[in-house]
Every structure is written in C-alpha cells, then in structure tokens.
C-alpha cells in the first residue's frame, strides 16, 4: 500500500481557512517505461518517478516540495502543468480533473497554470529581446489589443519584477542570472495565472541574489494572490517561502506539515537528516550541531526497495520497515508522516537518544 491521502489538513499557519483547495493531487503516479532494442523496442522495466503522491493547496498558499535530486519532485511539477500526462491518479484544479481537459480547454488551463524554471537562460530564446519574449504570451493568449496596450503591459510586467522599461530592448545574455530569473517570472506572470510551479528557481543563483528572488516571489504572491508549488532540494530555501512543506523521497511524500511544525518537530527520519544538514549561523551552536549522515545514495526508482523505500538508509529501521509500506498517520493538526516508528522516535530535536554523526544510532 502506498501513501494515499495527504490532504491540506488543518488551516494554514496563522489563520483559519476552510476554503476548498485550488489544486489537489490525488494518488498521482508517473511511471516511465524503459525500452531496450534498436529496431524492435521492448519494455525492459519501469521507472516509478512518482508513486502515489497526494496533497492539496489552497488559494494564496505556498507548498514547498523538497527532496534529493531524482526523487520525483520536478516530475510532480511537470504533471501539474501537463508537460507530462500522469499515468495514474488525478490533478484537480478548481474541482476539475486536468487529465480530462480537451483541446479547446487547454489554452484557458495554460493561462491559469504557469511554470518558472531553474535555468531561465534555457527557457528564453537568446535571439528574442525581452520585449519580444514578454509579447509572445500576450499575443498567443490575445491579452493585448494593439501595440500601445501590449507595450504598456510589458512595462507593467517589468515593473512588477523590479526591472526598468529600458530593459525591454535588451537580449537575455545582457542580464545577470538574477535579472534573467526576473524576466522568467515576468513571462510567467504575463498571462495572469492563479498558480505557478517554481522549479528550483533560485538554486543556480548566488545566496544574496537568492534572497532577492525569494522576497520578490513572496511580494508578488501578496500583491497578486498567487498560489505556488515551490520545488527545491534545500530545506532552508523552502523555509523562507512556504506555508506548508512536503518532503519527498523516491517518488513518495514521507512527511507533510505546516512549515513551523516541520522545522520544530520533524517526525520522519529522512526529514531529520535533511534538517541536520542545514548550517546554523551561530558558531557555538554550529560547532555542536549533530549531523545525521545517511549511508549511500538514494536507491534507483527502477528497482525501489520493498516496504518503506527509505529503509536501506534509515538508521532507525526495524524489521517491519523492509516488508510493509508505512501508511500515513496524523502527528497533529495538518502534520502527517509515513513512518512505522515515528512515535518511538518522538518529534523533538535533537533526536532522543538516537543522534548520529556516522549513519549509526549511538
Ligand atoms: Fe525508517 Fe522504518 Fe520509518 Fe522507514 S518506516 S523511515 S525505515 S523507521
């Protein structure tokens, strides 16, 4: 049995919000066939990139989706924007299954759901000026009638992301990495979306520039009422922008919680390992910080481990972990975890009697 349902759970931190979700993933699966042979292709296996992922977002919220590279988080984002057609499960936007949308529905869907990529340089045409890059979605979706309206909208978009109107006549190579990401964000905003998948939008940037882009995204969310799925491999980045955090390991969500609960009371051993890797600014605290070093690399999604797929690397695995997939359990409120032993481990930091520095419990 896989992790089944991770609803948004309780209210977002700081407020009571009973509104229905804007976006829901229900038992989402994305399996890619592996083919062999040149002339006669035959299926030689399956990559389970996403395996039973469920969670929900309410309007105006940000869910941070975090995990190691290759865990399937980008595949989840691509299923949401329909760059991939999910092989099982559903993506529900405003109550409608996007898998059932037909040709005439797609332009409206593409307006509502946008994606910001890690590398804006590869998503911008080097031969197009910024004006042309921003004009393209306006023209495709018929959002500006006439040149005057189009240029006014481009100027507005540049202002929204902190660029000047004179930047419109320049080419992508004339900008810094941070400025190019601002252009990528402006392009996503051009069609007035409700929901944006931000796929590692700051991981290629210097730390000081990262903070500027994260602040910009927060500000845009506040002003425009946007909803974000923020994908990152770094929990400290996710902390700045998220209301909720979903931790993903080898195609499954292993923990889902309000941000502050996840950082203060992590329940899953993998989340604890990720948290233990975050440097602490205070040198005294940093000197005494205990890291949980996980043994080996994440297993291949072609042949995932039985039971809890984290068990080969988990310092707290018990025999049941190798045979039974843990079901999702409620820790408190919207905080949920998939681990057989979370009660025994507790949710305090550092781990009660089980801190490790070398991959083995002491
Ligand atoms: Fe570790 Fe077992 Fe929990 Fe998996 S179920 S995280 S192996 S303790």
mmCIF file of C-alpha atoms and ligand atoms in Angstrom:
data_model
loop_
_atom_site.group_PDB
_atom_site.id
_atom_site.type_symbol
_atom_site.label_atom_id
_atom_site.label_comp_id
_atom_site.label_asym_id
_atom_site.label_seq_id
_atom_site.Cartn_x
_atom_site.Cartn_y
_atom_site.Cartn_z
ATOM 1 C CA UNK A 1 0.000 0.000 0.000
ATOM 2 C CA UNK A 2 1.385 3.407 -0.914
ATOM 3 C CA UNK A 3 0.954 6.730 0.854
ATOM 4 C CA UNK A 4 -2.599 7.572 -0.101
ATOM 5 C CA UNK A 5 -4.012 10.781 1.129
ATOM 6 C CA UNK A 6 -2.219 13.830 2.352
ATOM 7 C CA UNK A 7 -4.941 16.451 2.362
ATOM 8 C CA UNK A 8 -4.056 20.022 3.157
ATOM 9 C CA UNK A 9 -5.287 19.068 6.622
ATOM 10 C CA UNK A 10 -5.879 21.913 9.007
ATOM 11 C CA UNK A 11 -5.778 25.621 8.438
ATOM 12 C CA UNK A 12 -2.695 27.337 7.104
ATOM 13 C CA UNK A 13 -0.478 28.725 9.847
ATOM 14 C CA UNK A 14 -1.763 31.978 11.213
ATOM 15 C CA UNK A 15 -5.336 31.679 10.054
ATOM 16 C CA UNK A 16 -8.438 29.559 9.834
ATOM 17 C CA UNK A 17 -9.207 28.923 6.206
ATOM 18 C CA UNK A 18 -11.925 26.478 5.281
ATOM 19 C CA UNK A 19 -11.904 27.371 1.591
ATOM 20 C CA UNK A 20 -11.729 24.457 -0.860
ATOM 21 C CA UNK A 21 -8.327 23.680 -2.364
ATOM 22 C CA UNK A 22 -7.298 25.379 -5.588
ATOM 23 C CA UNK A 23 -5.160 22.385 -6.528
ATOM 24 C CA UNK A 24 -5.299 18.783 -5.367
ATOM 25 C CA UNK A 25 -3.104 15.850 -6.249
ATOM 26 C CA UNK A 26 -4.880 12.550 -5.687
ATOM 27 C CA UNK A 27 -2.694 9.451 -5.640
ATOM 28 C CA UNK A 28 -0.638 10.843 -8.524
ATOM 29 C CA UNK A 29 1.609 8.368 -10.310
ATOM 30 C CA UNK A 30 4.075 8.896 -13.147
ATOM 31 C CA UNK A 31 5.818 5.757 -14.355
ATOM 32 C CA UNK A 32 8.149 5.892 -17.349
ATOM 33 C CA UNK A 33 8.737 2.744 -19.416
ATOM 34 C CA UNK A 34 12.346 1.710 -20.040
ATOM 35 C CA UNK A 35 12.748 0.370 -23.544
ATOM 36 C CA UNK A 36 15.570 -1.735 -25.000
ATOM 37 C CA UNK A 37 16.447 -2.650 -28.562
ATOM 38 C CA UNK A 38 17.056 -0.513 -31.639
ATOM 39 C CA UNK A 39 14.756 -1.984 -34.281
ATOM 40 C CA UNK A 40 12.372 -3.930 -32.060
ATOM 41 C CA UNK A 41 11.820 -1.909 -28.945
ATOM 42 C CA UNK A 42 10.637 -3.869 -25.951
ATOM 43 C CA UNK A 43 9.800 -2.700 -22.464
ATOM 44 C CA UNK A 44 12.535 -3.710 -20.050
ATOM 45 C CA UNK A 45 11.239 -2.125 -16.878
ATOM 46 C CA UNK A 46 9.576 0.911 -15.372
ATOM 47 C CA UNK A 47 10.886 3.974 -13.594
ATOM 48 C CA UNK A 48 8.485 4.847 -10.792
ATOM 49 C CA UNK A 49 9.304 8.557 -10.743
ATOM 50 C CA UNK A 50 6.144 9.459 -8.802
ATOM 51 C CA UNK A 51 4.270 6.811 -6.852
ATOM 52 C CA UNK A 52 1.034 7.742 -5.105
ATOM 53 C CA UNK A 53 1.501 11.422 -4.270
ATOM 54 C CA UNK A 54 -1.414 13.280 -2.680
ATOM 55 C CA UNK A 55 -1.648 16.753 -1.212
ATOM 56 C CA UNK A 56 -3.624 19.942 -1.677
ATOM 57 C CA UNK A 57 -3.067 23.696 -1.818
ATOM 58 C CA UNK A 58 -5.493 26.447 -1.001
ATOM 59 C CA UNK A 59 -5.541 29.716 -2.902
ATOM 60 C CA UNK A 60 -2.766 32.087 -1.835
ATOM 61 C CA UNK A 61 -0.706 29.365 -0.141
ATOM 62 C CA UNK A 62 2.742 28.037 -0.929
ATOM 63 C CA UNK A 63 3.634 24.387 -0.557
ATOM 64 C CA UNK A 64 7.372 23.717 -0.594
ATOM 65 C CA UNK A 65 8.204 20.347 -2.164
ATOM 66 C CA UNK A 66 11.637 19.238 -1.058
ATOM 67 C CA UNK A 67 13.855 16.210 -1.581
ATOM 68 C CA UNK A 68 17.102 14.979 -3.115
ATOM 69 C CA UNK A 69 17.658 15.293 -6.812
ATOM 70 C CA UNK A 70 15.948 12.459 -8.669
ATOM 71 C CA UNK A 71 13.231 11.973 -6.018
ATOM 72 C CA UNK A 72 10.473 12.909 -8.477
ATOM 73 C CA UNK A 73 9.663 16.439 -7.350
ATOM 74 C CA UNK A 74 10.190 18.024 -10.776
ATOM 75 C CA UNK A 75 8.074 15.261 -12.333
ATOM 76 C CA UNK A 76 5.236 16.220 -9.953
ATOM 77 C CA UNK A 77 5.561 19.848 -11.137
ATOM 78 C CA UNK A 78 5.520 18.783 -14.776
ATOM 79 C CA UNK A 79 2.396 16.659 -14.253
ATOM 80 C CA UNK A 80 0.659 19.688 -12.710
ATOM 81 C CA UNK A 81 1.354 21.899 -15.731
ATOM 82 C CA UNK A 82 0.586 18.955 -18.067
ATOM 83 C CA UNK A 83 4.039 18.786 -19.571
ATOM 84 C CA UNK A 84 3.598 15.106 -18.588
ATOM 85 C CA UNK A 85 0.328 13.188 -18.603
ATOM 86 C CA UNK A 86 0.177 11.351 -15.272
ATOM 87 C CA UNK A 87 -0.010 7.564 -15.655
ATOM 88 C CA UNK A 88 -2.339 7.247 -12.656
ATOM 89 C CA UNK A 89 -4.183 9.410 -10.172
ATOM 90 C CA UNK A 90 -5.519 12.899 -10.717
ATOM 91 C CA UNK A 91 -4.507 16.536 -10.728
ATOM 92 C CA UNK A 92 -7.604 18.558 -9.783
ATOM 93 C CA UNK A 93 -7.597 22.293 -10.477
ATOM 94 C CA UNK A 94 -10.589 24.142 -9.020
ATOM 95 C CA UNK A 95 -12.554 20.894 -8.843
ATOM 96 C CA UNK A 96 -11.765 19.803 -12.422
ATOM 97 C CA UNK A 97 -9.510 16.885 -13.361
ATOM 98 C CA UNK A 98 -6.936 18.376 -15.755
ATOM 99 C CA UNK A 99 -6.428 14.947 -17.329
ATOM 100 C CA UNK A 100 -9.923 15.232 -18.843
ATOM 101 C CA UNK A 101 -9.354 18.637 -20.438
ATOM 102 C CA UNK A 102 -9.760 18.563 -24.200
ATOM 103 C CA UNK A 103 -8.160 20.724 -26.881
ATOM 104 C CA UNK A 104 -10.496 23.741 -26.517
ATOM 105 C CA UNK A 105 -9.951 23.777 -22.723
ATOM 106 C CA UNK A 106 -6.166 23.803 -22.877
ATOM 107 C CA UNK A 107 -5.473 27.492 -23.673
ATOM 108 C CA UNK A 108 -7.528 28.506 -20.609
ATOM 109 C CA UNK A 109 -5.698 25.939 -18.466
ATOM 110 C CA UNK A 110 -2.301 27.108 -19.720
ATOM 111 C CA UNK A 111 -3.219 30.657 -18.768
ATOM 112 C CA UNK A 112 -4.076 29.634 -15.225
ATOM 113 C CA UNK A 113 -1.067 27.427 -14.529
ATOM 114 C CA UNK A 114 2.477 28.516 -15.278
ATOM 115 C CA UNK A 115 5.982 27.297 -14.526
ATOM 116 C CA UNK A 116 9.167 29.153 -13.579
ATOM 117 C CA UNK A 117 12.270 27.114 -14.410
ATOM 118 C CA UNK A 118 15.612 26.699 -12.678
ATOM 119 C CA UNK A 119 17.573 27.982 -15.639
ATOM 120 C CA UNK A 120 15.808 30.969 -17.176
ATOM 121 C CA UNK A 121 18.530 31.243 -19.837
ATOM 122 C CA UNK A 122 17.471 27.967 -21.421
ATOM 123 C CA UNK A 123 13.795 28.919 -21.269
ATOM 124 C CA UNK A 124 14.386 32.283 -23.009
ATOM 125 C CA UNK A 125 15.115 32.488 -26.717
ATOM 126 C CA UNK A 126 18.576 34.137 -26.995
ATOM 127 C CA UNK A 127 17.524 35.820 -30.252
ATOM 128 C CA UNK A 128 14.468 37.477 -28.728
ATOM 129 C CA UNK A 129 14.590 40.773 -26.862
ATOM 130 C CA UNK A 130 12.848 40.913 -23.504
ATOM 131 C CA UNK A 131 10.037 42.843 -25.186
ATOM 132 C CA UNK A 132 9.504 40.039 -27.712
ATOM 133 C CA UNK A 133 9.746 37.352 -25.015
ATOM 134 C CA UNK A 134 7.043 39.068 -22.977
ATOM 135 C CA UNK A 135 4.921 39.967 -26.007
ATOM 136 C CA UNK A 136 4.744 36.337 -27.154
ATOM 137 C CA UNK A 137 2.407 35.001 -24.414
ATOM 138 C CA UNK A 138 0.311 38.193 -24.622
ATOM 139 C CA UNK A 139 -0.209 37.564 -28.340
ATOM 140 C CA UNK A 140 -0.766 33.801 -28.057
ATOM 141 C CA UNK A 141 -3.491 34.344 -25.447
ATOM 142 C CA UNK A 142 -4.824 37.539 -27.083
ATOM 143 C CA UNK A 143 -4.293 39.569 -23.927
ATOM 144 C CA UNK A 144 -3.361 42.857 -25.571
ATOM 145 C CA UNK A 145 -5.082 44.535 -28.479
ATOM 146 C CA UNK A 146 -2.725 46.818 -30.286
ATOM 147 C CA UNK A 147 0.854 47.831 -29.782
ATOM 148 C CA UNK A 148 0.140 50.539 -27.216
ATOM 149 C CA UNK A 149 -1.688 48.164 -24.881
ATOM 150 C CA UNK A 150 0.964 45.495 -25.363
ATOM 151 C CA UNK A 151 3.861 47.868 -24.577
ATOM 152 C CA UNK A 152 2.044 49.217 -21.515
ATOM 153 C CA UNK A 153 1.553 45.676 -20.222
ATOM 154 C CA UNK A 154 5.223 44.828 -20.849
ATOM 155 C CA UNK A 155 6.279 47.915 -18.900
ATOM 156 C CA UNK A 156 3.927 46.906 -16.082
ATOM 157 C CA UNK A 157 5.346 43.368 -16.014
ATOM 158 C CA UNK A 158 8.923 44.648 -15.884
ATOM 159 C CA UNK A 159 7.960 46.956 -13.014
ATOM 160 C CA UNK A 160 6.332 44.067 -11.143
ATOM 161 C CA UNK A 161 9.592 42.109 -11.156
ATOM 162 C CA UNK A 162 11.825 45.085 -10.367
ATOM 163 C CA UNK A 163 13.212 45.773 -13.855
ATOM 164 C CA UNK A 164 13.161 49.069 -15.755
ATOM 165 C CA UNK A 165 11.326 49.755 -19.021
ATOM 166 C CA UNK A 166 14.652 50.288 -20.852
ATOM 167 C CA UNK A 167 15.479 46.613 -20.196
ATOM 168 C CA UNK A 168 12.793 45.686 -22.734
ATOM 169 C CA UNK A 169 15.086 46.225 -25.735
ATOM 170 C CA UNK A 170 17.932 44.034 -24.418
ATOM 171 C CA UNK A 171 18.716 40.375 -25.044
ATOM 172 C CA UNK A 172 18.926 37.623 -22.370
ATOM 173 C CA UNK A 173 22.755 37.444 -22.474
ATOM 174 C CA UNK A 174 22.954 41.104 -21.385
ATOM 175 C CA UNK A 175 21.481 40.274 -17.948
ATOM 176 C CA UNK A 176 22.815 38.714 -14.775
ATOM 177 C CA UNK A 177 21.406 35.365 -13.578
ATOM 178 C CA UNK A 178 19.109 37.089 -11.068
ATOM 179 C CA UNK A 179 17.802 39.516 -13.679
ATOM 180 C CA UNK A 180 17.166 36.663 -16.104
ATOM 181 C CA UNK A 181 15.144 34.882 -13.439
ATOM 182 C CA UNK A 182 13.124 38.098 -13.006
ATOM 183 C CA UNK A 183 12.411 38.005 -16.753
ATOM 184 C CA UNK A 184 11.348 34.345 -16.435
ATOM 185 C CA UNK A 185 8.960 35.318 -13.644
ATOM 186 C CA UNK A 186 7.600 38.268 -15.688
ATOM 187 C CA UNK A 187 6.942 35.890 -18.603
ATOM 188 C CA UNK A 188 5.026 33.550 -16.312
ATOM 189 C CA UNK A 189 3.015 36.491 -14.936
ATOM 190 C CA UNK A 190 2.166 37.802 -18.416
ATOM 191 C CA UNK A 191 -0.871 35.516 -18.722
ATOM 192 C CA UNK A 192 -2.208 36.402 -15.245
ATOM 193 C CA UNK A 193 -2.002 32.887 -13.773
ATOM 194 C CA UNK A 194 -3.573 31.667 -10.495
ATOM 195 C CA UNK A 195 -0.973 29.028 -9.855
ATOM 196 C CA UNK A 196 2.775 28.859 -10.522
ATOM 197 C CA UNK A 197 5.095 25.883 -10.207
ATOM 198 C CA UNK A 198 8.501 27.300 -9.269
ATOM 199 C CA UNK A 199 11.017 24.559 -10.105
ATOM 200 C CA UNK A 200 14.260 25.258 -8.207
ATOM 201 C CA UNK A 201 14.040 28.938 -9.222
ATOM 202 C CA UNK A 202 16.991 30.084 -7.097
ATOM 203 C CA UNK A 203 19.302 27.083 -6.954
ATOM 204 C CA UNK A 204 21.557 28.400 -9.749
ATOM 205 C CA UNK A 205 21.925 31.837 -8.096
ATOM 206 C CA UNK A 206 24.329 33.308 -5.520
ATOM 207 C CA UNK A 207 22.986 33.331 -1.966
ATOM 208 C CA UNK A 208 22.478 37.131 -1.858
ATOM 209 C CA UNK A 209 20.571 37.038 -5.162
ATOM 210 C CA UNK A 210 18.553 34.048 -3.951
ATOM 211 C CA UNK A 211 17.188 36.153 -1.098
ATOM 212 C CA UNK A 212 16.133 38.904 -3.517
ATOM 213 C CA UNK A 213 14.251 36.467 -5.762
ATOM 214 C CA UNK A 214 12.584 34.759 -2.787
ATOM 215 C CA UNK A 215 11.478 38.148 -1.441
ATOM 216 C CA UNK A 216 10.176 39.079 -4.886
ATOM 217 C CA UNK A 217 8.108 35.877 -5.104
ATOM 218 C CA UNK A 218 6.644 36.488 -1.646
ATOM 219 C CA UNK A 219 5.790 40.075 -2.573
ATOM 220 C CA UNK A 220 4.177 39.018 -5.854
ATOM 221 C CA UNK A 221 2.142 36.412 -4.010
ATOM 222 C CA UNK A 222 0.879 39.046 -1.593
ATOM 223 C CA UNK A 223 0.030 41.562 -4.315
ATOM 224 C CA UNK A 224 -1.440 39.202 -6.895
ATOM 225 C CA UNK A 225 -2.937 36.461 -4.689
ATOM 226 C CA UNK A 226 -0.845 33.742 -6.367
ATOM 227 C CA UNK A 227 -0.591 30.133 -5.260
ATOM 228 C CA UNK A 228 2.816 28.454 -5.523
ATOM 229 C CA UNK A 229 4.278 24.989 -5.546
ATOM 230 C CA UNK A 230 7.902 25.731 -4.718
ATOM 231 C CA UNK A 231 10.260 22.884 -5.615
ATOM 232 C CA UNK A 232 13.711 22.826 -4.018
ATOM 233 C CA UNK A 233 16.350 20.407 -2.771
ATOM 234 C CA UNK A 234 17.277 22.733 0.076
ATOM 235 C CA UNK A 235 15.025 22.947 3.151
ATOM 236 C CA UNK A 236 16.482 26.304 4.190
ATOM 237 C CA UNK A 237 15.255 27.847 0.911
ATOM 238 C CA UNK A 238 11.817 26.294 1.308
ATOM 239 C CA UNK A 239 11.572 27.705 4.830
ATOM 240 C CA UNK A 240 11.597 31.281 3.511
ATOM 241 C CA UNK A 241 8.649 30.907 1.199
ATOM 242 C CA UNK A 242 6.405 28.049 2.293
ATOM 243 C CA UNK A 243 3.255 27.808 4.390
ATOM 244 C CA UNK A 244 3.376 24.013 4.135
ATOM 245 C CA UNK A 245 6.249 21.669 3.405
ATOM 246 C CA UNK A 246 6.022 18.287 1.663
ATOM 247 C CA UNK A 247 9.122 16.086 1.957
ATOM 248 C CA UNK A 248 9.573 13.642 -0.892
ATOM 249 C CA UNK A 249 11.740 10.533 -1.074
ATOM 250 C CA UNK A 250 11.984 8.185 -4.042
ATOM 251 C CA UNK A 251 8.647 9.097 -5.581
ATOM 252 C CA UNK A 252 6.587 9.301 -2.380
ATOM 253 C CA UNK A 253 5.686 12.011 0.127
ATOM 254 C CA UNK A 254 7.059 10.944 3.512
ATOM 255 C CA UNK A 255 6.044 13.979 5.583
ATOM 256 C CA UNK A 256 3.666 16.903 5.103
ATOM 257 C CA UNK A 257 3.312 19.654 7.680
ATOM 258 C CA UNK A 258 2.812 23.350 8.354
ATOM 259 C CA UNK A 259 6.246 24.893 7.890
ATOM 260 C CA UNK A 260 6.916 25.788 11.515
ATOM 261 C CA UNK A 261 5.788 22.375 12.766
ATOM 262 C CA UNK A 262 8.071 20.625 10.305
ATOM 263 C CA UNK A 263 11.127 22.623 11.361
ATOM 264 C CA UNK A 264 10.385 22.423 15.096
ATOM 265 C CA UNK A 265 9.033 18.867 15.352
ATOM 266 C CA UNK A 266 10.091 16.752 12.357
ATOM 267 C CA UNK A 267 8.691 13.250 12.610
ATOM 268 C CA UNK A 268 10.284 11.379 9.697
ATOM 269 C CA UNK A 269 13.909 10.227 9.899
ATOM 270 C CA UNK A 270 14.601 11.497 6.373
ATOM 271 C CA UNK A 271 13.289 14.975 7.265
ATOM 272 C CA UNK A 272 15.542 14.943 10.342
ATOM 273 C CA UNK A 273 18.533 14.070 8.183
ATOM 274 C CA UNK A 274 17.755 16.962 5.813
ATOM 275 C CA UNK A 275 17.299 19.364 8.736
ATOM 276 C CA UNK A 276 20.533 18.248 10.367
ATOM 277 C CA UNK A 277 22.427 19.273 7.212
ATOM 278 C CA UNK A 278 21.361 22.941 7.456
ATOM 279 C CA UNK A 279 24.256 25.070 8.790
ATOM 280 C CA UNK A 280 23.479 27.241 11.834
ATOM 281 C CA UNK A 281 24.701 30.884 11.775
ATOM 282 C CA UNK A 282 25.738 30.840 15.480
ATOM 283 C CA UNK A 283 29.328 29.416 15.538
ATOM 284 C CA UNK A 284 28.874 27.833 19.015
ATOM 285 C CA UNK A 285 25.673 26.079 18.020
ATOM 286 C CA UNK A 286 27.217 25.126 14.689
ATOM 287 C CA UNK A 287 30.225 23.542 16.438
ATOM 288 C CA UNK A 288 27.938 21.289 18.466
ATOM 289 C CA UNK A 289 25.495 20.548 15.633
ATOM 290 C CA UNK A 290 24.950 16.833 15.125
ATOM 291 C CA UNK A 291 24.571 15.742 11.554
ATOM 292 C CA UNK A 292 22.714 12.656 10.518
ATOM 293 C CA UNK A 293 24.830 11.188 7.738
ATOM 294 C CA UNK A 294 22.812 8.863 5.554
ATOM 295 C CA UNK A 295 24.569 5.790 4.248
ATOM 296 C CA UNK A 296 24.914 5.521 0.474
ATOM 297 C CA UNK A 297 22.911 7.171 -2.283
ATOM 298 C CA UNK A 298 19.180 7.049 -2.829
ATOM 299 C CA UNK A 299 18.231 3.717 -4.483
ATOM 300 C CA UNK A 300 17.160 3.647 -8.106
ATOM 301 C CA UNK A 301 13.455 4.258 -8.813
ATOM 302 C CA UNK A 302 13.745 1.437 -11.396
ATOM 303 C CA UNK A 303 14.035 -1.079 -8.599
ATOM 304 C CA UNK A 304 12.902 0.624 -5.387
ATOM 305 C CA UNK A 305 13.310 -1.179 -2.047
ATOM 306 C CA UNK A 306 10.402 -3.122 -0.609
ATOM 307 C CA UNK A 307 8.428 -1.806 2.360
ATOM 308 C CA UNK A 308 9.479 1.693 3.377
ATOM 309 C CA UNK A 309 11.701 2.701 0.486
ATOM 310 C CA UNK A 310 13.940 4.631 2.909
ATOM 311 C CA UNK A 311 14.779 1.529 4.981
ATOM 312 C CA UNK A 312 18.203 0.701 3.427
ATOM 313 C CA UNK A 313 19.478 4.124 4.557
ATOM 314 C CA UNK A 314 17.447 4.638 7.709
ATOM 315 C CA UNK A 315 19.426 4.362 10.960
ATOM 316 C CA UNK A 316 16.191 3.581 12.831
ATOM 317 C CA UNK A 317 14.785 0.858 10.559
ATOM 318 C CA UNK A 318 13.223 -2.182 12.246
ATOM 319 C CA UNK A 319 12.287 -5.498 10.569
ATOM 320 C CA UNK A 320 8.764 -4.343 9.678
ATOM 321 C CA UNK A 321 10.227 -1.470 7.626
ATOM 322 C CA UNK A 322 11.606 -3.836 4.984
ATOM 323 C CA UNK A 323 8.265 -5.533 4.344
ATOM 324 C CA UNK A 324 5.417 -3.070 4.932
ATOM 325 C CA UNK A 325 4.914 0.298 3.297
ATOM 326 C CA UNK A 326 4.100 2.714 6.137
ATOM 327 C CA UNK A 327 0.664 4.284 5.927
ATOM 328 C CA UNK A 328 0.185 7.954 6.515
ATOM 329 C CA UNK A 329 -0.504 8.907 10.133
ATOM 330 C CA UNK A 330 -1.535 12.173 11.692
ATOM 331 C CA UNK A 331 1.030 13.649 14.075
ATOM 332 C CA UNK A 332 -1.130 16.661 14.961
ATOM 333 C CA UNK A 333 -3.304 19.105 13.040
ATOM 334 C CA UNK A 334 -2.220 19.021 9.401
ATOM 335 C CA UNK A 335 1.118 17.396 10.273
ATOM 336 C CA UNK A 336 1.304 13.910 8.735
ATOM 337 C CA UNK A 337 4.035 11.320 8.392
ATOM 338 C CA UNK A 338 4.623 7.927 6.769
ATOM 339 C CA UNK A 339 6.875 6.015 9.177
ATOM 340 C CA UNK A 340 6.307 2.886 11.266
ATOM 341 C CA UNK A 341 8.421 4.153 14.140
ATOM 342 C CA UNK A 342 7.742 7.875 14.404
ATOM 343 C CA UNK A 343 6.063 7.541 17.811
ATOM 344 C CA UNK A 344 9.080 5.793 19.302
ATOM 345 C CA UNK A 345 11.450 8.370 17.813
ATOM 346 C CA UNK A 346 9.375 11.307 19.088
ATOM 347 C CA UNK A 347 9.391 14.701 17.410
ATOM 348 C CA UNK A 348 11.910 16.614 19.474
ATOM 349 C CA UNK A 349 15.241 17.849 18.180
ATOM 350 C CA UNK A 350 17.919 16.669 18.624
ATOM 351 C CA UNK A 351 16.712 13.089 18.409
ATOM 352 C CA UNK A 352 16.022 11.492 21.765
ATOM 353 C CA UNK A 353 18.870 9.077 22.403
ATOM 354 C CA UNK A 354 19.407 8.454 18.727
ATOM 355 C CA UNK A 355 21.601 11.276 17.405
ATOM 356 C CA UNK A 356 24.074 10.075 14.834
ATOM 357 C CA UNK A 357 27.086 11.518 13.122
ATOM 358 C CA UNK A 358 28.192 8.468 11.170
ATOM 359 C CA UNK A 359 24.990 6.875 9.935
ATOM 360 C CA UNK A 360 24.567 4.619 13.016
ATOM 361 C CA UNK A 361 22.483 5.299 16.119
ATOM 362 C CA UNK A 362 24.566 5.972 19.208
HETATM 363 FE FE1 LIG B 1 12.962 4.429 8.947
HETATM 364 FE FE2 LIG B 1 11.248 2.433 9.233
HETATM 365 FE FE3 LIG B 1 10.411 4.918 9.492
HETATM 366 FE FE4 LIG B 1 11.072 3.966 7.095
HETATM 367 S S1 LIG B 1 9.379 3.282 8.373
HETATM 368 S S2 LIG B 1 11.647 5.930 7.951
HETATM 369 S S3 LIG B 1 12.782 2.657 7.617
HETATM 370 S S4 LIG B 1 11.893 3.879 10.817
#
